[in-house]
mmCIF file of C-alpha atoms in Angstrom:
data_model
loop_
_atom_site.group_PDB
_atom_site.id
_atom_site.type_symbol
_atom_site.label_atom_id
_atom_site.label_comp_id
_atom_site.label_asym_id
_atom_site.label_seq_id
_atom_site.Cartn_x
_atom_site.Cartn_y
_atom_site.Cartn_z
ATOM 1 C CA MET A 172 12.128 -10.950 2.379
ATOM 2 C CA VAL A 173 13.013 -8.879 -0.468
ATOM 3 C CA ALA A 174 13.043 -6.861 0.869
ATOM 4 C CA VAL A 175 11.113 -9.804 1.597
ATOM 5 C CA ALA A 176 10.692 -12.608 3.725
ATOM 6 C CA SER A 177 11.719 -15.977 4.785
ATOM 7 C CA VAL A 178 10.858 -18.818 2.577
ATOM 8 C CA VAL A 179 9.476 -21.674 4.591
ATOM 9 C CA VAL A 180 10.508 -24.801 2.877
ATOM 10 C CA THR A 181 7.952 -27.426 3.622
ATOM 11 C CA VAL A 182 6.910 -27.881 7.155
ATOM 12 C CA ALA A 183 8.084 -26.397 10.397
ATOM 13 C CA THR A 184 11.349 -24.602 10.990
ATOM 14 C CA VAL A 185 13.877 -25.718 13.493
ATOM 15 C CA ALA A 186 14.519 -25.021 17.101
ATOM 16 C CA GLY A 187 17.849 -24.039 18.232
ATOM 17 C CA LEU A 188 19.217 -21.392 16.213
ATOM 18 C CA VAL A 189 16.305 -21.931 14.076
ATOM 19 C CA ALA A 190 12.703 -22.816 14.085
ATOM 20 C CA ALA A 191 11.054 -24.739 16.810
ATOM 21 C CA GLY A 192 8.810 -27.157 15.049
ATOM 22 C CA ASP A 193 6.877 -30.169 16.173
ATOM 23 C CA ARG A 194 8.415 -33.620 15.992
ATOM 24 C CA ASP A 195 6.453 -35.251 18.789
ATOM 25 C CA ARG A 196 3.050 -33.704 19.181
ATOM 26 C CA GLY A 197 2.396 -32.898 22.800
ATOM 27 C CA SER A 198 6.098 -32.863 23.562
ATOM 28 C CA ASP A 199 7.822 -29.915 25.168
ATOM 29 C CA ARG A 200 10.891 -30.484 23.043
ATOM 30 C CA ALA A 201 11.611 -27.553 20.780
ATOM 31 C CA ARG A 202 12.444 -29.648 17.733
ATOM 32 C CA PRO A 203 10.641 -29.551 14.405
ATOM 33 C CA GLU A 204 9.709 -32.322 12.133
ATOM 34 C CA VAL A 205 11.721 -30.712 9.355
ATOM 35 C CA THR A 206 14.608 -28.619 10.574
ATOM 36 C CA GLY A 207 15.872 -25.424 9.109
ATOM 37 C CA THR A 208 15.156 -21.753 9.384
ATOM 38 C CA PRO A 209 12.634 -20.611 6.828
ATOM 39 C CA ARG A 210 14.482 -19.749 3.630
ATOM 40 C CA VAL A 211 14.215 -16.053 3.190
ATOM 41 C CA GLU A 212 14.046 -14.861 -0.321
ATOM 42 C CA ARG A 213 16.009 -11.663 -0.569
ATOM 43 C CA LEU A 214 15.449 -9.238 -3.335
ATOM 44 C CA PRO A 215 18.285 -7.551 -5.132
ATOM 45 C CA VAL A 216 19.583 -4.216 -3.994
ATOM 46 C CA LEU A 217 19.779 -2.522 -7.369
ATOM 47 C CA PRO A 218 17.272 0.241 -8.191
ATOM 48 C CA ALA A 219 14.046 -0.789 -9.829
ATOM 49 C CA PRO A 220 11.483 1.251 -11.734
ATOM 50 C CA SER A 221 8.780 0.632 -9.162
ATOM 51 C CA ALA A 222 8.664 0.258 -5.406
ATOM 52 C CA THR A 223 5.574 -1.932 -5.480
ATOM 53 C CA PRO A 224 6.051 -5.648 -6.101
ATOM 54 C CA SER A 225 3.894 -6.933 -8.899
ATOM 55 C CA PRO A 226 1.339 -9.483 -7.696
ATOM 56 C CA THR A 227 1.889 -11.460 -10.894
ATOM 57 C CA ALA A 228 5.662 -11.602 -10.684
ATOM 58 C CA SER A 229 7.368 -14.978 -10.824
ATOM 59 C CA PRO A 230 7.675 -16.563 -7.388
ATOM 60 C CA LEU A 231 11.274 -17.486 -8.162
ATOM 61 C CA ILE A 232 12.551 -14.026 -9.067
ATOM 62 C CA ARG A 233 11.031 -11.254 -7.037
ATOM 63 C CA PRO A 234 10.818 -7.640 -8.181
ATOM 64 C CA THR A 235 13.587 -5.399 -6.913
ATOM 65 C CA PRO A 236 12.522 -2.946 -4.196
ATOM 66 C CA ARG A 237 13.066 0.712 -4.908
ATOM 67 C CA ARG A 238 16.325 2.019 -3.552
ATOM 68 C CA THR A 239 15.918 5.558 -2.360
ATOM 69 C CA VAL A 240 18.218 8.234 -1.113
ATOM 70 C CA THR A 241 17.108 9.291 2.329
ATOM 71 C CA PRO A 242 17.838 12.821 3.511
ATOM 72 C CA THR A 243 19.635 13.222 6.798
ATOM 73 C CA PRO A 244 17.000 13.671 9.514
ATOM 74 C CA ALA A 245 16.783 16.904 11.413
ATOM 75 C CA PRO A 246 18.490 16.918 14.810
ATOM 76 C CA ARG A 247 16.349 15.753 17.694
ATOM 77 C CA THR A 248 14.754 18.673 19.490
ATOM 78 C CA THR A 249 14.933 17.087 22.908
ATOM 79 C CA GLU A 250 17.744 15.353 24.708
ATOM 80 C CA PRO A 251 17.013 11.621 24.523
ATOM 81 C CA ARG A 252 16.302 9.935 27.817
ATOM 82 C CA PRO A 253 18.545 7.076 28.885
ATOM 83 C CA ARG A 254 17.368 3.787 27.390
ATOM 84 C CA SER A 255 17.186 0.526 29.232
ATOM 85 C CA ALA A 256 18.675 -2.232 27.109
ATOM 86 C CA PRO A 257 18.078 -5.804 28.222
ATOM 87 C CA ALA A 258 20.148 -6.518 31.313
ATOM 88 C CA GLY A 259 21.563 -10.060 31.094
ATOM 89 C CA GLY A 260 24.143 -9.143 28.494
ATOM 90 C CA ARG A 261 24.617 -12.665 27.196
ATOM 91 C CA LEU A 262 22.390 -14.255 24.581
ATOM 92 C CA TYR A 263 21.182 -17.837 24.823
ATOM 93 C CA ARG A 264 22.484 -20.498 22.469
ATOM 94 C CA HIS A 265 19.830 -23.179 22.169
ATOM 95 C CA PRO A 266 21.457 -26.626 22.369
ATOM 96 C CA GLU A 267 19.599 -28.023 19.369
ATOM 97 C CA SER A 268 20.088 -26.885 15.777
ATOM 98 C CA GLN A 269 21.037 -28.220 12.384
ATOM 99 C CA VAL A 270 24.562 -26.847 12.560
ATOM 100 C CA LEU A 271 25.157 -28.375 15.980
ATOM 101 C CA ASP A 272 23.786 -31.693 14.721
ATOM 102 C CA TRP A 273 26.175 -31.562 11.767
ATOM 103 C CA VAL A 274 29.206 -30.752 13.926
ATOM 104 C CA ARG A 275 28.387 -33.597 16.317
ATOM 105 C CA ASP A 276 27.811 -36.051 13.470
ATOM 106 C CA HIS A 277 30.987 -35.151 11.540
ATOM 107 C CA PRO A 278 33.816 -35.003 14.099
ATOM 108 C CA ASP A 279 36.454 -35.800 11.465
ATOM 109 C CA ASP A 280 35.340 -33.328 8.793
ATOM 110 C CA PRO A 281 38.203 -30.844 8.186
ATOM 111 C CA ARG A 282 35.676 -28.008 7.989
ATOM 112 C CA GLY A 283 34.243 -28.811 11.393
ATOM 113 C CA ASP A 284 36.475 -26.730 13.649
ATOM 114 C CA LEU A 285 35.901 -23.520 11.682
ATOM 115 C CA ILE A 286 32.144 -24.059 11.404
ATOM 116 C CA ALA A 287 31.928 -24.930 15.099
ATOM 117 C CA SER A 288 33.911 -21.935 16.334
ATOM 118 C CA ARG A 289 32.478 -19.289 14.026
ATOM 119 C CA ILE A 290 28.867 -20.434 13.592
ATOM 120 C CA ALA A 291 27.757 -23.297 15.839
ATOM 121 C CA ASP A 292 29.121 -21.728 19.009
ATOM 122 C CA ARG A 293 27.215 -18.473 18.456
ATOM 123 C CA PRO A 294 23.693 -17.853 19.806
ATOM 124 C CA ALA A 295 20.983 -17.491 17.192
ATOM 125 C CA ALA A 296 17.219 -17.132 17.007
ATOM 126 C CA VAL A 297 14.721 -19.940 17.408
ATOM 127 C CA TRP A 298 11.947 -19.819 14.809
ATOM 128 C CA PHE A 299 8.326 -20.814 15.434
ATOM 129 C CA ALA A 300 6.817 -20.970 11.970
ATOM 130 C CA ASP A 301 4.249 -23.755 12.040
ATOM 131 C CA HIS A 302 0.622 -23.452 13.017
ATOM 132 C CA SER A 303 0.496 -26.015 15.839
ATOM 133 C CA PRO A 304 -1.215 -24.166 18.687
ATOM 134 C CA ASP A 305 -1.793 -27.355 20.680
ATOM 135 C CA THR A 306 1.957 -27.850 21.252
ATOM 136 C CA LEU A 307 3.179 -24.281 20.829
ATOM 137 C CA THR A 308 3.152 -23.201 24.462
ATOM 138 C CA GLY A 309 5.289 -26.142 25.557
ATOM 139 C CA ARG A 310 7.781 -25.620 22.745
ATOM 140 C CA VAL A 311 8.155 -21.916 23.506
ATOM 141 C CA ARG A 312 8.497 -22.697 27.199
ATOM 142 C CA ALA A 313 11.245 -25.211 26.471
ATOM 143 C CA VAL A 314 13.347 -22.433 24.937
ATOM 144 C CA THR A 315 12.556 -19.659 27.402
ATOM 145 C CA SER A 316 13.053 -21.878 30.431
ATOM 146 C CA GLY A 317 16.354 -23.043 28.982
ATOM 147 C CA GLY A 318 17.460 -19.455 28.644
ATOM 148 C CA ALA A 319 16.299 -18.561 32.129
ATOM 149 C CA GLY A 320 18.067 -21.575 33.606
ATOM 150 C CA ALA A 321 21.311 -20.541 31.937
ATOM 151 C CA GLY A 322 20.903 -16.906 32.967
ATOM 152 C CA ARG A 323 20.854 -15.863 29.315
ATOM 153 C CA VAL A 324 18.436 -14.145 26.937
ATOM 154 C CA PRO A 325 16.748 -16.252 24.233
ATOM 155 C CA VAL A 326 15.669 -14.788 20.893
ATOM 156 C CA LEU A 327 12.405 -16.127 19.462
ATOM 157 C CA VAL A 328 10.888 -15.492 16.030
ATOM 158 C CA ALA A 329 7.090 -15.539 15.789
ATOM 159 C CA TYR A 330 6.312 -16.314 12.138
ATOM 160 C CA ALA A 331 2.731 -17.459 11.587
ATOM 161 C CA VAL A 332 0.731 -14.461 10.354
ATOM 162 C CA PRO A 333 -1.809 -15.392 7.647
ATOM 163 C CA ASP A 334 -0.839 -14.678 4.024
ATOM 164 C CA ARG A 335 2.803 -14.318 4.983
ATOM 165 C CA ASP A 336 5.180 -13.744 2.070
ATOM 166 C CA CYS A 337 2.161 -12.689 -0.010
ATOM 167 C CA GLY A 338 1.629 -16.281 -1.136
ATOM 168 C CA GLY A 339 5.253 -16.789 -2.197
ATOM 169 C CA HIS A 340 7.653 -19.513 -1.126
ATOM 170 C CA SER A 341 7.114 -18.781 2.567
ATOM 171 C CA GLN A 342 3.367 -18.922 2.330
ATOM 172 C CA GLY A 343 1.666 -20.530 5.278
ATOM 173 C CA GLY A 344 1.010 -19.563 8.832
ATOM 174 C CA ALA A 345 -2.327 -19.475 10.585
ATOM 175 C CA PRO A 346 -5.414 -19.984 8.400
ATOM 176 C CA ASP A 347 -6.976 -16.651 9.399
ATOM 177 C CA LEU A 348 -6.521 -13.771 11.820
ATOM 178 C CA ALA A 349 -8.795 -15.317 14.454
ATOM 179 C CA ALA A 350 -6.621 -18.432 14.471
ATOM 180 C CA TYR A 351 -3.537 -16.209 14.533
ATOM 181 C CA GLY A 352 -4.833 -14.462 17.631
ATOM 182 C CA ALA A 353 -5.189 -17.826 19.352
ATOM 183 C CA TRP A 354 -1.688 -18.812 18.165
ATOM 184 C CA ILE A 355 -0.224 -15.633 19.680
ATOM 185 C CA ASP A 356 -2.039 -16.348 22.947
ATOM 186 C CA ALA A 357 -0.460 -19.825 23.036
ATOM 187 C CA PHE A 358 2.964 -18.392 22.146
ATOM 188 C CA ALA A 359 2.686 -15.768 24.901
ATOM 189 C CA ALA A 360 1.745 -18.405 27.462
ATOM 190 C CA GLY A 361 5.185 -19.981 27.050
ATOM 191 C CA LEU A 362 7.246 -16.814 27.514
ATOM 192 C CA GLY A 363 7.743 -17.247 31.237
ATOM 193 C CA SER A 364 8.959 -14.325 33.324
ATOM 194 C CA GLY A 365 12.595 -13.969 32.294
ATOM 195 C CA GLU A 366 14.189 -11.734 29.714
ATOM 196 C CA VAL A 367 13.383 -12.686 26.139
ATOM 197 C CA VAL A 368 13.573 -10.983 22.741
ATOM 198 C CA VAL A 369 10.717 -11.577 20.283
ATOM 199 C CA ILE A 370 11.133 -10.861 16.568
ATOM 200 C CA LEU A 371 7.508 -10.402 15.574
ATOM 201 C CA GLU A 372 6.652 -11.575 12.055
ATOM 202 C CA PRO A 373 9.418 -10.849 9.525
ATOM 203 C CA ASP A 374 8.071 -9.190 6.352
ATOM 204 C CA SER A 375 4.604 -8.740 7.811
ATOM 205 C CA ILE A 376 4.789 -4.943 7.562
ATOM 206 C CA ALA A 377 7.395 -4.136 4.926
ATOM 207 C CA GLN A 378 5.880 -6.683 2.562
ATOM 208 C CA SER A 379 2.203 -5.850 2.868
ATOM 209 C CA ASP A 380 1.611 -4.262 -0.542
ATOM 210 C CA CYS A 381 -0.130 -7.394 -1.780
ATOM 211 C CA LEU A 382 -2.959 -6.874 0.708
ATOM 212 C CA SER A 383 -5.972 -4.673 0.120
ATOM 213 C CA GLU A 384 -6.353 -1.599 2.283
ATOM 214 C CA GLY A 385 -8.842 -3.411 4.502
ATOM 215 C CA GLN A 386 -6.722 -6.554 4.743
ATOM 216 C CA ARG A 387 -3.685 -4.490 5.632
ATOM 217 C CA ALA A 388 -5.594 -2.664 8.361
ATOM 218 C CA ASP A 389 -6.790 -5.988 9.791
ATOM 219 C CA ARG A 390 -3.264 -7.438 9.755
ATOM 220 C CA PHE A 391 -1.814 -4.376 11.428
ATOM 221 C CA ALA A 392 -4.511 -4.487 14.117
ATOM 222 C CA ALA A 393 -3.643 -8.150 14.717
ATOM 223 C CA LEU A 394 0.058 -7.292 15.019
ATOM 224 C CA ALA A 395 -0.667 -4.466 17.456
ATOM 225 C CA ARG A 396 -2.712 -6.877 19.551
ATOM 226 C CA ALA A 397 0.046 -9.482 19.324
ATOM 227 C CA GLY A 398 2.579 -7.077 20.790
ATOM 228 C CA ARG A 399 0.246 -6.160 23.644
ATOM 229 C CA VAL A 400 -0.447 -9.802 24.437
ATOM 230 C CA LEU A 401 3.244 -10.729 24.441
ATOM 231 C CA LYS A 402 4.277 -7.858 26.676
ATOM 232 C CA SER A 403 1.332 -8.362 28.996
ATOM 233 C CA ALA A 404 2.198 -12.057 29.389
ATOM 234 C CA ASN A 405 5.815 -11.220 30.232
ATOM 235 C CA PRO A 406 6.662 -7.582 31.024
ATOM 236 C CA ARG A 407 10.360 -8.434 30.542
ATOM 237 C CA ALA A 408 9.771 -9.541 26.958
ATOM 238 C CA ARG A 409 11.132 -7.127 24.358
ATOM 239 C CA VAL A 410 9.068 -7.150 21.174
ATOM 240 C CA TYR A 411 10.391 -5.788 17.870
ATOM 241 C CA TYR A 412 8.462 -5.026 14.672
ATOM 242 C CA ASP A 413 9.367 -5.472 11.011
ATOM 243 C CA ALA A 414 11.237 -2.525 9.452
ATOM 244 C CA GLY A 415 12.413 -4.310 6.292
ATOM 245 C CA HIS A 416 15.944 -3.152 5.492
ATOM 246 C CA SER A 417 17.903 -0.177 4.223
ATOM 247 C CA GLY A 418 17.456 -1.082 0.554
ATOM 248 C CA TRP A 419 13.661 -1.202 0.613
ATOM 249 C CA HIS A 420 11.155 1.473 1.712
ATOM 250 C CA THR A 421 12.168 4.972 2.733
ATOM 251 C CA PRO A 422 12.308 5.518 6.497
ATOM 252 C CA ALA A 423 9.219 7.730 6.354
ATOM 253 C CA GLU A 424 7.238 5.149 4.394
ATOM 254 C CA GLN A 425 8.259 2.311 6.678
ATOM 255 C CA ALA A 426 7.576 4.341 9.807
ATOM 256 C CA ALA A 427 4.059 5.136 8.595
ATOM 257 C CA LEU A 428 3.339 1.433 8.192
ATOM 258 C CA LEU A 429 4.927 0.563 11.538
ATOM 259 C CA ARG A 430 2.856 3.193 13.318
ATOM 260 C CA GLN A 431 -0.348 1.614 12.012
ATOM 261 C CA ALA A 432 0.791 -1.745 13.399
ATOM 262 C CA GLY A 433 1.330 -0.439 16.914
ATOM 263 C CA ALA A 434 5.124 -0.220 16.803
ATOM 264 C CA ALA A 435 5.178 3.289 18.296
ATOM 265 C CA SER A 436 3.298 2.232 21.438
ATOM 266 C CA PRO A 437 5.327 1.016 24.429
ATOM 267 C CA ALA A 438 2.343 -1.143 25.395
ATOM 268 C CA SER A 439 3.045 -3.366 22.386
ATOM 269 C CA SER A 440 6.534 -2.550 21.152
ATOM 270 C CA ASP A 441 10.150 -2.075 22.132
ATOM 271 C CA GLY A 442 11.102 -0.947 18.635
ATOM 272 C CA ILE A 443 12.000 -2.400 15.263
ATOM 273 C CA PHE A 444 14.163 -5.045 13.577
ATOM 274 C CA SER A 445 15.854 -4.910 10.188
ATOM 275 C CA ASN A 446 17.939 -6.912 7.712
ATOM 276 C CA VAL A 447 16.478 -10.301 8.651
ATOM 277 C CA SER A 448 18.046 -12.911 6.358
ATOM 278 C CA ASN A 449 19.546 -10.120 4.291
ATOM 279 C CA PHE A 450 23.071 -8.879 3.608
ATOM 280 C CA HIS A 451 23.141 -5.092 4.055
ATOM 281 C CA HIS A 452 26.084 -3.597 5.917
ATOM 282 C CA THR A 453 25.555 -2.968 9.616
ATOM 283 C CA ALA A 454 26.460 0.717 9.245
ATOM 284 C CA ASP A 455 23.738 1.154 6.610
ATOM 285 C CA GLU A 456 21.201 -0.544 8.866
ATOM 286 C CA ILE A 457 22.163 1.584 11.870
ATOM 287 C CA ALA A 458 21.636 4.789 9.894
ATOM 288 C CA TYR A 459 18.386 3.505 8.383
ATOM 289 C CA ASP A 460 16.953 2.237 11.683
ATOM 290 C CA ARG A 461 17.639 5.522 13.446
ATOM 291 C CA ARG A 462 15.808 7.400 10.696
ATOM 292 C CA VAL A 463 12.876 5.015 10.922
ATOM 293 C CA LEU A 464 12.735 5.478 14.693
ATOM 294 C CA ASP A 465 12.886 9.264 14.344
ATOM 295 C CA ALA A 466 10.043 9.169 11.812
ATOM 296 C CA LEU A 467 8.077 6.657 13.892
ATOM 297 C CA GLY A 468 7.885 8.813 16.989
ATOM 298 C CA GLY A 469 6.937 7.228 20.273
ATOM 299 C CA PRO A 470 9.082 7.209 23.400
ATOM 300 C CA ASP A 471 12.858 7.434 23.276
ATOM 301 C CA SER A 472 12.942 3.971 24.840
ATOM 302 C CA LEU A 473 12.175 2.421 21.427
ATOM 303 C CA GLY A 474 15.237 0.905 19.793
ATOM 304 C CA ALA A 475 16.298 -1.382 16.966
ATOM 305 C CA VAL A 476 17.893 -4.782 16.504
ATOM 306 C CA ILE A 477 19.799 -5.791 13.369
ATOM 307 C CA ASP A 478 20.357 -9.214 11.823
ATOM 308 C CA THR A 479 24.119 -9.410 11.255
ATOM 309 C CA SER A 480 24.306 -13.127 10.506
ATOM 310 C CA ARG A 481 25.385 -12.858 6.850
ATOM 311 C CA ASN A 482 26.219 -9.206 6.229
ATOM 312 C CA GLY A 483 29.994 -9.220 6.772
ATOM 313 C CA ASN A 484 30.641 -8.294 3.136
ATOM 314 C CA GLY A 485 27.420 -6.382 2.558
ATOM 315 C CA ALA A 486 24.858 -7.086 -0.143
ATOM 316 C CA PRO A 487 26.131 -8.455 -3.478
ATOM 317 C CA PRO A 488 26.411 -5.769 -6.177
ATOM 318 C CA ASP A 489 24.496 -7.863 -8.711
ATOM 319 C CA GLY A 490 21.486 -8.123 -6.412
ATOM 320 C CA GLU A 491 21.677 -11.904 -6.045
ATOM 321 C CA TRP A 492 19.615 -13.106 -3.087
ATOM 322 C CA CYS A 493 19.944 -16.891 -3.235
ATOM 323 C CA ASP A 494 23.060 -18.081 -1.380
ATOM 324 C CA PRO A 495 25.180 -15.412 -3.085
ATOM 325 C CA ALA A 496 28.887 -16.068 -3.322
ATOM 326 C CA GLY A 497 31.417 -13.865 -1.578
ATOM 327 C CA ARG A 498 29.319 -13.248 1.562
ATOM 328 C CA ARG A 499 30.511 -13.841 5.080
ATOM 329 C CA ILE A 500 29.196 -13.852 8.595
ATOM 330 C CA GLY A 501 28.792 -10.466 10.240
ATOM 331 C CA ARG A 502 29.255 -9.131 13.739
ATOM 332 C CA ALA A 503 28.806 -11.602 16.556
ATOM 333 C CA PRO A 504 25.428 -11.522 18.304
ATOM 334 C CA THR A 505 25.421 -9.182 21.291
ATOM 335 C CA LEU A 506 23.118 -7.124 23.480
ATOM 336 C CA ASP A 507 25.819 -4.494 23.942
ATOM 337 C CA THR A 508 26.334 -2.663 20.644
ATOM 338 C CA GLY A 509 27.707 0.622 21.984
ATOM 339 C CA GLU A 510 25.437 2.386 19.484
ATOM 340 C CA ASP A 511 22.667 4.802 20.479
ATOM 341 C CA ARG A 512 19.198 3.298 19.916
ATOM 342 C CA ILE A 513 20.636 0.026 18.596
ATOM 343 C CA ASP A 514 19.702 -2.583 21.214
ATOM 344 C CA ALA A 515 21.322 -5.667 19.707
ATOM 345 C CA TYR A 516 23.055 -7.349 16.826
ATOM 346 C CA LEU A 517 21.357 -10.727 16.397
ATOM 347 C CA TRP A 518 21.731 -13.789 14.227
ATOM 348 C CA VAL A 519 18.126 -14.248 13.188
ATOM 349 C CA LYS A 520 18.990 -16.262 10.088
ATOM 350 C CA LEU A 521 21.408 -19.074 10.916
ATOM 351 C CA PRO A 522 24.456 -18.930 8.607
ATOM 352 C CA GLY A 523 24.775 -22.055 6.528
ATOM 353 C CA GLU A 524 21.074 -22.734 6.104
ATOM 354 C CA SER A 525 20.578 -22.535 2.368
ATOM 355 C CA ASP A 526 18.254 -20.211 0.482
ATOM 356 C CA GLY A 527 17.888 -23.005 -2.071
ATOM 357 C CA CYS A 528 20.823 -22.633 -4.463
ATOM 358 C CA LYS A 529 23.716 -24.254 -2.604
ATOM 359 C CA GLY A 530 21.499 -26.824 -0.945
ATOM 360 C CA THR A 531 17.912 -27.816 -0.308
ATOM 361 C CA PRO A 532 15.979 -24.734 0.862
ATOM 362 C CA GLY A 533 16.118 -24.307 4.620
ATOM 363 C CA THR A 534 18.583 -27.093 5.293
ATOM 364 C CA PHE A 535 22.083 -26.772 6.668
ATOM 365 C CA THR A 536 24.681 -26.887 3.893
ATOM 366 C CA PRO A 537 28.221 -27.353 5.261
ATOM 367 C CA SER A 538 29.950 -26.079 2.113
ATOM 368 C CA TYR A 539 27.947 -22.843 2.283
ATOM 369 C CA ALA A 540 28.548 -22.491 6.022
ATOM 370 C CA TYR A 541 32.266 -23.036 5.505
ATOM 371 C CA ASP A 542 32.405 -20.358 2.816
ATOM 372 C CA LEU A 543 30.546 -17.899 5.054
ATOM 373 C CA ALA A 544 32.854 -18.673 7.971
ATOM 374 C CA ARG A 545 35.941 -18.151 5.783
ATOM 375 C CA GLY A 546 34.474 -15.091 4.070
ATOM 376 C CA VAL A 547 34.766 -16.405 0.503
#
């Protein structure tokens, strides 16, 4: 995400604090053939002359999104109604992930205790990034039923929209919007009836400039339908839409896009998510998300969730996006932020899974994880 999205390495992404792929077709096990959260390619945070990514830009170095100064929004004219955050309180840590595999397989590694306590023991999102509708329902159900059985709330990432990442490193997903609709139906069928958080399609809205006006309208209609289907299948599911991050579009611009995709309607949306696989400070994201929500409109029940997995030191000043040095893990995942309209801090990107510079893209890199855990 460059403001842009996750870069899917080769095949599916891993289950567990990661993407639930497909090792054994027909199996209900939420394990992929190739593990690893999709590598998200983050654009620099420095100002750029244009806010629109060039369609001919190199796939390795993405154009920098425009950084804008956002005026302070006017005070709300009505007293906000009380919001109902997910009850449960505790997030679900899926028992299968690359980092957990590494910790189990390296009991004598001197880095193991720190990685285990600060990364592996934390709950993170489970990504579903492959187009395998025949096994999708069972793999989603394996995660949601695990969460329900533990009395905890799982976080799932739906990442299969056609033309994702505008044909960049994370290209893939469903072959067309009709197939995507069927994929969403299969995903929804596995949600069960317990509490669950769904991160719906990172970069699908913020990074839509590469689409024509008609293509964008079709994608947004598909996303609006997706939200309705998910919430209809499980009324306790909380569905969040792509708001990019605080260094990308202005709140008004992002809200206009979100509104077209159904994010202002409680029938399809519980709000927005930001900073997925990025590094922006939590305080910046809180301020940005509130402005987006104010500009978006809709009921006061809409909120925001923020990816805090790697933002402990904020974004690097030189704009580096690929495994930048000097980063560290951010706030622990929680459904109790104590902040108005901020529903959760989540680890959507699993710390230690490389962007492609300190290790193979999308794979767990212990040296990188150790640096993030130490904050160096």
